[in-house]
Coordinates of C-alpha atoms in Angstrom, one line a residue:
M1 CA -189.0 76.8 -195.1
F2 CA -188.0 73.6 -196.8
K3 CA -184.5 73.2 -198.0
F4 CA -183.9 72.3 -201.7
Y5 CA -182.7 68.7 -201.0
Q6 CA -185.7 68.1 -198.7
M7 CA -188.1 69.1 -201.5
K8 CA -186.3 66.9 -203.9
Y9 CA -186.5 64.0 -201.5
I10 CA -190.3 64.5 -201.0
F11 CA -190.9 64.5 -204.8
Q12 CA -188.9 61.3 -205.0
I13 CA -191.2 59.7 -202.5
L14 CA -194.3 60.9 -204.4
D15 CA -192.9 59.4 -207.6
K16 CA -192.4 56.0 -205.8
M17 CA -195.9 56.2 -204.3
R18 CA -197.4 56.5 -207.8
C19 CA -195.7 53.2 -208.7
L20 CA -196.6 51.5 -205.5
R21 CA -200.3 52.4 -205.7
K22 CA -200.7 50.1 -208.7
R23 CA -199.2 47.2 -206.8
S24 CA -201.0 47.3 -203.5
T25 CA -203.5 49.6 -201.7
V26 CA -202.1 48.5 -198.4
S27 CA -198.6 49.3 -199.5
F28 CA -199.6 52.7 -200.7
L29 CA -201.3 53.5 -197.4
G30 CA -198.2 52.4 -195.5
V31 CA -195.9 54.6 -197.6
L32 CA -198.4 57.5 -197.3
V33 CA -198.1 57.3 -193.5
V34 CA -194.3 57.2 -193.8
F35 CA -194.3 60.2 -196.2
L36 CA -196.5 62.2 -193.8
L37 CA -194.1 61.3 -190.9
F38 CA -191.0 62.5 -192.8
M39 CA -192.8 65.6 -194.1
N40 CA -193.7 66.6 -190.6
V41 CA -190.2 66.0 -189.4
F42 CA -188.9 68.5 -192.0
I43 CA -191.6 71.0 -191.1
E44 CA -190.9 70.9 -187.4
D45 CA -187.1 70.5 -187.7
S46 CA -186.4 72.7 -184.7
Y47 CA -188.5 70.3 -182.5
V48 CA -186.4 67.3 -183.5
L49 CA -183.7 66.2 -181.0
E50 CA -180.2 66.5 -182.4
G51 CA -179.6 62.8 -181.7
D52 CA -182.7 61.8 -183.7
K53 CA -181.7 63.8 -186.8
Q54 CA -179.0 61.3 -187.8
L55 CA -181.4 58.4 -187.3
I56 CA -183.9 60.1 -189.5
R57 CA -181.3 60.8 -192.1
E58 CA -180.3 57.1 -192.0
T59 CA -183.9 55.9 -192.2
S60 CA -184.6 58.2 -195.1
T61 CA -182.0 56.5 -197.2
H62 CA -183.7 53.1 -197.1
Q63 CA -185.7 52.0 -200.1
L64 CA -189.4 52.6 -199.7
N65 CA -190.4 49.2 -201.0
S66 CA -193.8 47.6 -200.4
E67 CA -192.5 44.6 -198.5
R68 CA -190.8 46.7 -195.8
Y69 CA -193.8 48.9 -195.0
V70 CA -196.3 46.1 -195.2
H71 CA -194.3 44.4 -192.5
T72 CA -194.1 47.5 -190.4
F73 CA -197.7 48.6 -190.5
K74 CA -199.7 45.4 -191.0
D75 CA -201.4 43.6 -188.2
L76 CA -198.9 41.5 -186.2
S77 CA -200.0 38.5 -184.1
N78 CA -199.0 37.5 -180.6
F79 CA -196.3 40.1 -180.0
S80 CA -195.6 38.9 -176.5
G81 CA -197.0 35.4 -176.8
T82 CA -198.9 35.7 -173.5
I83 CA -202.5 36.3 -174.7
N84 CA -203.6 35.3 -178.2
V85 CA -204.4 38.7 -179.6
T86 CA -203.7 40.2 -183.0
Y87 CA -202.8 43.8 -182.3
R88 CA -203.4 46.5 -185.0
Y89 CA -200.4 48.8 -185.4
L90 CA -201.8 52.3 -186.0
A91 CA -198.4 54.0 -186.0
A92 CA -195.1 52.3 -185.3
T93 CA -191.7 51.3 -186.5
P94 CA -190.0 48.0 -185.4
L95 CA -188.3 48.0 -182.0
Q96 CA -184.6 47.9 -182.4
R97 CA -183.8 46.7 -178.8
K98 CA -185.3 46.2 -175.4
R99 CA -185.5 49.3 -173.3
Y100 CA -185.2 50.0 -169.6
L101 CA -188.8 51.3 -169.1
T102 CA -192.0 51.0 -171.1
I103 CA -194.7 53.6 -170.4
G104 CA -198.2 52.4 -171.2
L105 CA -201.1 54.7 -171.9
S106 CA -204.6 53.5 -172.7
S107 CA -207.1 56.1 -174.0
V108 CA -210.7 56.2 -175.1
K109 CA -212.9 59.1 -176.4
R110 CA -213.9 61.5 -173.6
K111 CA -217.2 63.4 -173.5
K112 CA -215.3 66.6 -172.7
G113 CA -211.7 67.4 -173.6
N114 CA -208.7 65.2 -174.5
Y115 CA -205.4 65.3 -172.7
L116 CA -203.6 62.4 -174.4
L117 CA -201.4 64.6 -176.6
E118 CA -200.3 66.8 -173.7
T119 CA -199.4 63.7 -171.7
I120 CA -197.3 62.2 -174.4
K121 CA -195.6 65.6 -174.9
S122 CA -194.9 65.8 -171.2
I123 CA -193.2 62.4 -171.2
F124 CA -190.8 63.4 -174.0
E125 CA -190.2 67.0 -173.0
Q126 CA -189.3 66.2 -169.4
S127 CA -186.7 63.6 -170.4
S128 CA -183.1 64.2 -171.5
Y129 CA -181.9 62.6 -174.7
E130 CA -179.9 60.0 -172.7
E131 CA -183.1 59.1 -170.8
L132 CA -185.1 58.9 -174.1
K133 CA -182.8 56.1 -175.2
E134 CA -184.1 54.0 -172.4
I135 CA -187.8 54.7 -172.8
S136 CA -190.5 53.3 -175.1
V137 CA -194.1 54.7 -175.0
V138 CA -197.0 52.5 -176.1
V139 CA -200.4 54.1 -176.6
H140 CA -203.4 51.9 -176.8
L141 CA -206.3 53.6 -178.5
A142 CA -208.9 51.4 -177.0
D143 CA -212.1 53.1 -178.3
F144 CA -214.1 51.1 -180.8
N145 CA -215.0 54.3 -182.7
S146 CA -212.8 54.1 -185.8
S147 CA -213.3 57.7 -186.8
W148 CA -212.0 58.9 -183.4
R149 CA -209.0 56.5 -183.6
D150 CA -208.1 57.8 -187.1
A151 CA -208.3 61.4 -186.0
M152 CA -206.1 60.6 -182.9
V153 CA -203.5 58.7 -185.0
Q154 CA -203.3 61.7 -187.4
D155 CA -202.8 64.1 -184.5
I156 CA -200.2 61.9 -182.9
T157 CA -198.2 61.3 -186.1
Q158 CA -198.2 65.0 -186.9
K159 CA -196.9 66.0 -183.5
F160 CA -194.6 63.2 -182.6
A161 CA -193.3 61.9 -186.0
H162 CA -189.7 61.7 -185.1
H163 CA -190.4 59.8 -181.9
I164 CA -192.3 57.2 -184.0
I165 CA -189.5 57.0 -186.5
A166 CA -186.9 56.7 -183.7
G167 CA -188.9 53.7 -182.4
R168 CA -189.7 55.1 -179.0
L169 CA -193.5 55.7 -179.6
M170 CA -196.0 53.1 -180.8
V171 CA -199.7 53.4 -181.2
I172 CA -201.7 50.2 -181.2
H173 CA -205.3 48.9 -181.0
A174 CA -206.8 45.6 -179.8
P175 CA -209.8 44.9 -182.1
E176 CA -213.2 44.5 -180.5
E177 CA -213.6 40.9 -181.5
Y178 CA -211.0 39.9 -178.8
Y179 CA -212.9 41.4 -176.0
P180 CA -215.2 39.3 -173.8
V181 CA -218.9 39.9 -173.5
L182 CA -219.3 42.9 -171.2
D183 CA -223.1 43.0 -170.9
G184 CA -225.0 41.6 -167.9
L185 CA -222.1 41.6 -165.5
K186 CA -222.5 41.4 -161.8
R187 CA -223.3 44.8 -160.3
N188 CA -221.3 45.2 -157.1
Y189 CA -221.9 48.1 -154.6
N190 CA -225.1 49.0 -156.6
D191 CA -223.0 50.6 -159.4
P192 CA -225.1 51.4 -162.5
E193 CA -224.8 48.9 -165.4
D194 CA -223.0 51.4 -167.7
R195 CA -220.4 52.1 -165.1
V196 CA -219.8 48.3 -164.5
R197 CA -219.4 47.9 -168.3
F198 CA -217.0 50.8 -168.6
R199 CA -214.8 49.7 -165.7
S200 CA -214.8 46.1 -166.9
K201 CA -213.8 47.1 -170.4
Q202 CA -211.1 49.4 -168.9
N203 CA -209.6 46.4 -167.1
V204 CA -209.4 44.5 -170.4
D205 CA -207.9 47.5 -172.1
Y206 CA -205.2 47.6 -169.5
A207 CA -204.6 43.8 -169.7
F208 CA -204.2 43.9 -173.5
L209 CA -201.8 46.9 -173.2
L210 CA -199.7 45.1 -170.5
N211 CA -199.6 42.0 -172.6
F212 CA -198.3 43.8 -175.6
C213 CA -195.6 45.6 -173.5
A214 CA -194.5 42.4 -171.7
N215 CA -191.3 41.9 -173.6
T216 CA -190.4 45.5 -174.6
S217 CA -188.5 46.5 -171.5
D218 CA -187.1 45.5 -168.0
Y219 CA -189.7 47.6 -166.2
Y220 CA -193.2 48.8 -167.0
V221 CA -195.3 51.7 -165.7
M222 CA -198.9 52.5 -166.7
L223 CA -200.1 56.2 -166.7
E224 CA -203.5 57.7 -167.0
D225 CA -204.0 59.7 -170.2
D226 CA -204.3 63.0 -168.4
V227 CA -201.1 63.4 -166.3
R228 CA -198.0 65.6 -166.4
C229 CA -194.5 64.3 -165.8
S230 CA -191.8 65.9 -163.7
R231 CA -188.3 66.7 -165.0
N232 CA -186.0 63.6 -165.3
F233 CA -188.6 61.3 -163.9
L234 CA -186.8 58.3 -165.4
T235 CA -183.7 59.0 -163.4
A236 CA -185.8 59.3 -160.2
I237 CA -187.4 56.0 -161.0
K238 CA -184.1 54.3 -161.6
K239 CA -182.7 55.6 -158.3
V240 CA -185.8 54.3 -156.4
I241 CA -185.4 50.9 -158.0
A242 CA -181.7 50.8 -157.2
S243 CA -182.3 51.7 -153.6
L244 CA -184.9 48.9 -153.2
E245 CA -182.6 46.3 -154.6
G246 CA -182.7 43.2 -152.4
T247 CA -185.8 44.4 -150.4
Y248 CA -189.4 43.1 -150.4
W249 CA -192.5 44.8 -151.8
H250 CA -194.8 46.6 -149.3
M251 CA -198.5 45.6 -149.2
G252 CA -201.3 48.0 -148.2
Y253 CA -203.5 46.8 -145.4
Y254 CA -206.6 48.9 -145.9
S255 CA -208.5 48.5 -149.1
S256 CA -209.8 51.4 -151.2
Y257 CA -213.3 50.1 -150.5
K258 CA -214.8 51.3 -147.2
G259 CA -214.8 48.8 -144.4
T260 CA -212.6 46.1 -146.0
E261 CA -209.0 45.1 -145.4
N262 CA -206.2 43.4 -147.3
K263 CA -205.1 40.6 -145.0
L264 CA -202.4 39.3 -147.3
K265 CA -199.2 40.2 -145.4
D266 CA -196.9 37.3 -144.5
D267 CA -196.1 36.9 -140.8
D268 CA -192.4 37.3 -141.4
F269 CA -192.7 40.4 -143.5
E270 CA -190.6 43.3 -142.3
E271 CA -191.8 46.8 -142.7
E272 CA -189.6 49.4 -144.4
S273 CA -190.7 52.9 -145.0
F274 CA -189.4 54.6 -148.1
D275 CA -189.7 57.8 -149.9
I276 CA -187.6 59.8 -152.4
P277 CA -184.6 61.5 -150.8
D278 CA -184.5 65.3 -150.2
N279 CA -180.9 65.9 -151.0
P280 CA -180.9 69.6 -149.7
P281 CA -178.6 72.1 -151.6
A282 CA -174.9 71.5 -150.9
S283 CA -171.4 71.9 -152.3
L284 CA -169.2 68.9 -152.8
Y285 CA -165.4 68.6 -152.5
T286 CA -162.8 65.8 -152.7
N287 CA -159.1 65.5 -152.7
M288 CA -159.2 62.2 -154.7
N289 CA -157.9 62.1 -158.2
V290 CA -161.0 62.6 -160.3
F291 CA -161.3 60.7 -163.6
E292 CA -162.2 62.9 -166.6
N293 CA -165.5 64.7 -166.0
Y294 CA -166.9 62.4 -163.4
E295 CA -166.7 65.1 -160.8
A296 CA -167.9 64.9 -157.2
S297 CA -171.3 66.7 -157.8
K298 CA -172.5 63.9 -160.0
A299 CA -172.9 61.5 -157.0
Y300 CA -175.4 63.9 -155.4
S301 CA -177.3 64.8 -158.6
S302 CA -180.8 63.7 -159.5
V303 CA -179.4 62.8 -163.0
D304 CA -178.3 59.2 -163.5
E305 CA -174.5 60.0 -163.2
Y306 CA -171.8 59.2 -160.7
F307 CA -168.4 60.3 -159.3
W308 CA -165.5 58.2 -160.5
G309 CA -162.0 58.5 -159.1
K310 CA -158.7 56.8 -159.5
P311 CA -157.6 54.4 -156.6
P312 CA -158.0 56.4 -153.3
S313 CA -155.5 56.3 -150.4
T314 CA -155.9 56.2 -146.7
G315 CA -157.1 59.6 -145.5
D316 CA -158.7 60.7 -148.7
T317 CA -162.1 62.4 -148.2
F318 CA -165.3 63.2 -150.1
V319 CA -167.0 66.1 -148.3
I320 CA -170.6 67.5 -148.6
V321 CA -171.2 70.9 -147.2
F322 CA -174.8 71.9 -146.8
E323 CA -175.9 75.5 -147.5
N324 CA -177.7 75.5 -144.2
P325 CA -177.4 73.2 -141.1
I326 CA -180.0 70.3 -141.3
K327 CA -181.5 67.5 -139.3
I328 CA -180.9 64.2 -141.1
K329 CA -183.4 61.4 -140.7
K330 CA -181.7 58.9 -143.0
I331 CA -178.5 58.5 -145.1
K332 CA -177.8 56.1 -147.9
V333 CA -174.6 55.9 -149.9
N334 CA -174.0 53.4 -152.7
T335 CA -170.6 52.8 -154.5
G336 CA -169.8 50.8 -157.6
T337 CA -172.1 50.0 -160.5
E338 CA -173.5 46.9 -162.0
D339 CA -170.9 46.7 -164.7
R340 CA -168.0 47.8 -162.4
Q341 CA -168.8 45.9 -159.2
N342 CA -165.3 46.1 -157.8
D343 CA -165.0 49.9 -158.0
I344 CA -166.5 50.2 -154.5
L345 CA -165.2 51.8 -151.4
H346 CA -163.7 48.7 -149.8
H347 CA -162.6 50.3 -146.6
G348 CA -164.3 53.5 -145.5
A349 CA -166.4 55.4 -142.9
L350 CA -169.0 58.2 -142.8
D351 CA -168.8 61.2 -140.5
V352 CA -171.1 64.2 -139.9
G353 CA -169.8 67.5 -138.7
E354 CA -170.8 70.9 -137.2
K355 CA -169.3 74.4 -136.9
L356 CA -168.4 75.4 -140.4
I357 CA -165.0 76.9 -141.0
F358 CA -163.6 78.6 -144.2
S359 CA -160.3 78.4 -145.9
K360 CA -159.0 79.5 -149.3
Q361 CA -159.4 76.1 -150.9
I362 CA -162.3 74.4 -149.2
R363 CA -165.1 74.8 -146.7
Q364 CA -165.0 72.3 -143.9
C365 CA -166.5 71.6 -140.4
E366 CA -164.4 72.1 -137.3
T367 CA -165.5 68.9 -135.6
Y368 CA -166.8 65.5 -136.8
L369 CA -168.6 62.6 -135.3
R370 CA -168.2 59.1 -136.9
L371 CA -171.5 57.4 -137.7
G372 CA -170.2 54.1 -138.9
E373 CA -168.3 52.0 -141.4
F374 CA -169.1 51.0 -145.0
K375 CA -170.1 47.4 -145.6
N376 CA -169.6 45.8 -149.0
G377 CA -169.3 49.3 -150.5
N378 CA -172.5 50.7 -149.1
F379 CA -173.6 52.7 -146.1
E380 CA -177.1 53.1 -144.7
M381 CA -178.4 54.5 -141.4
S382 CA -181.9 55.5 -140.3
D383 CA -182.9 57.7 -137.3
V384 CA -179.8 59.7 -137.6
N385 CA -181.5 62.7 -135.9
Q386 CA -182.0 60.6 -132.8
K387 CA -178.3 59.7 -132.6
I388 CA -176.8 63.1 -133.4
P389 CA -177.2 66.0 -130.8
F390 CA -176.4 68.8 -133.3
D391 CA -177.6 70.1 -136.6
I392 CA -175.4 68.8 -139.4
H393 CA -173.5 71.2 -141.6
C394 CA -171.1 68.7 -143.2
M395 CA -171.0 65.0 -144.2
R396 CA -167.7 63.3 -145.0
I397 CA -166.8 60.0 -146.6
C398 CA -163.4 58.9 -145.4
V399 CA -161.1 56.3 -147.0
T400 CA -159.7 54.2 -144.1
K401 CA -157.4 52.0 -146.2
T402 CA -155.6 52.4 -149.5
Q403 CA -157.1 50.3 -152.3
K404 CA -155.8 49.4 -155.8
E405 CA -159.3 49.6 -157.3
W406 CA -160.8 52.8 -158.7
L407 CA -163.8 54.2 -156.8
I408 CA -167.3 55.0 -158.1
I409 CA -169.7 56.8 -155.7
R410 CA -172.9 56.0 -157.5
S411 CA -175.4 57.8 -155.3
I412 CA -175.6 59.8 -152.1
S413 CA -179.2 60.0 -150.7
I414 CA -180.2 62.1 -147.7
W415 CA -183.6 62.3 -146.1
T416 CA -184.2 65.3 -143.8
S417 CA -186.5 65.3 -140.8

């Protein structure tokens, strides 16, 4: 049920809309869209993230004058400056800053069913509020059927109003006049003409979408409009990107088309297999002086957090005790962060242990075997299972020399065999 001040605010908007309608039809429509967005936010107040409520309150205090909303919702030209296209903004507020990741979705009318709303919902629901600060979602409604587009915009604005107001969701359209002629194209592999046209248009849809998103973030990922996201997917993506820093991209050799190959690999290209770490269940302990709430477990978590301790001394340890003995294929430990590059483990080593023993304060292993030393704050080793004769119950990071710098253990990644 609406609160009194919310009703009063809505009537104030209605009063201003009556004045604006006389000045400009475009302005009136712009304000109408904004009114519907705010009304929906109040109706679905429980769905709005706490962090967004302050932004919405701040936005609601702005004057609803015609100039602002004509600028917000009118057609804007050459957003990225890469391709000369005038995009139509169907629902958007101006981007306040560049994000870490832009998620692009291109959608057209389907003969049966529509999954776009569920896909958008999945992106937002499976992200923490901290992750949402680093995400922008751009939906390209690429169908030329204006009635379908209007209906979709209405559905999207009703369901995701606060995400639009917060600037993390934009809905755009590239007008038909910017598309090349798609009739009479070459028919490869005996594809029917309508399929060739559909796939060719889809390529252009994606190109326009990518062009629009080019300057909105550091990274870009394109999703189909019928997928579901896993929990904290952004954090997983960031960890994969961080782990690949300084490496080359991998190129598939066999093409999707039967009987063809991609012979594009350089002669000096080095193969490196990679997948997401398993990080089996474990308990973490340290005798280092932990800073505030940057506890040991955060270095092993899938969330984008880390352990942070005050300057460690010789003999200090950081121990991982696995719930069950495991065979480890690969280990990777990274210390320091981009903005605190000196808070690394300057002198350290990594051990693995067996024969778990218990004490009142900590669980430990009876015997340890040293795998190697940290180099430039990092440790990485593959084929561990071929070098260690026992199943591993503990893993230990040892400080081998006192340092004056603080220590950040950014991530501990373990792959089991």
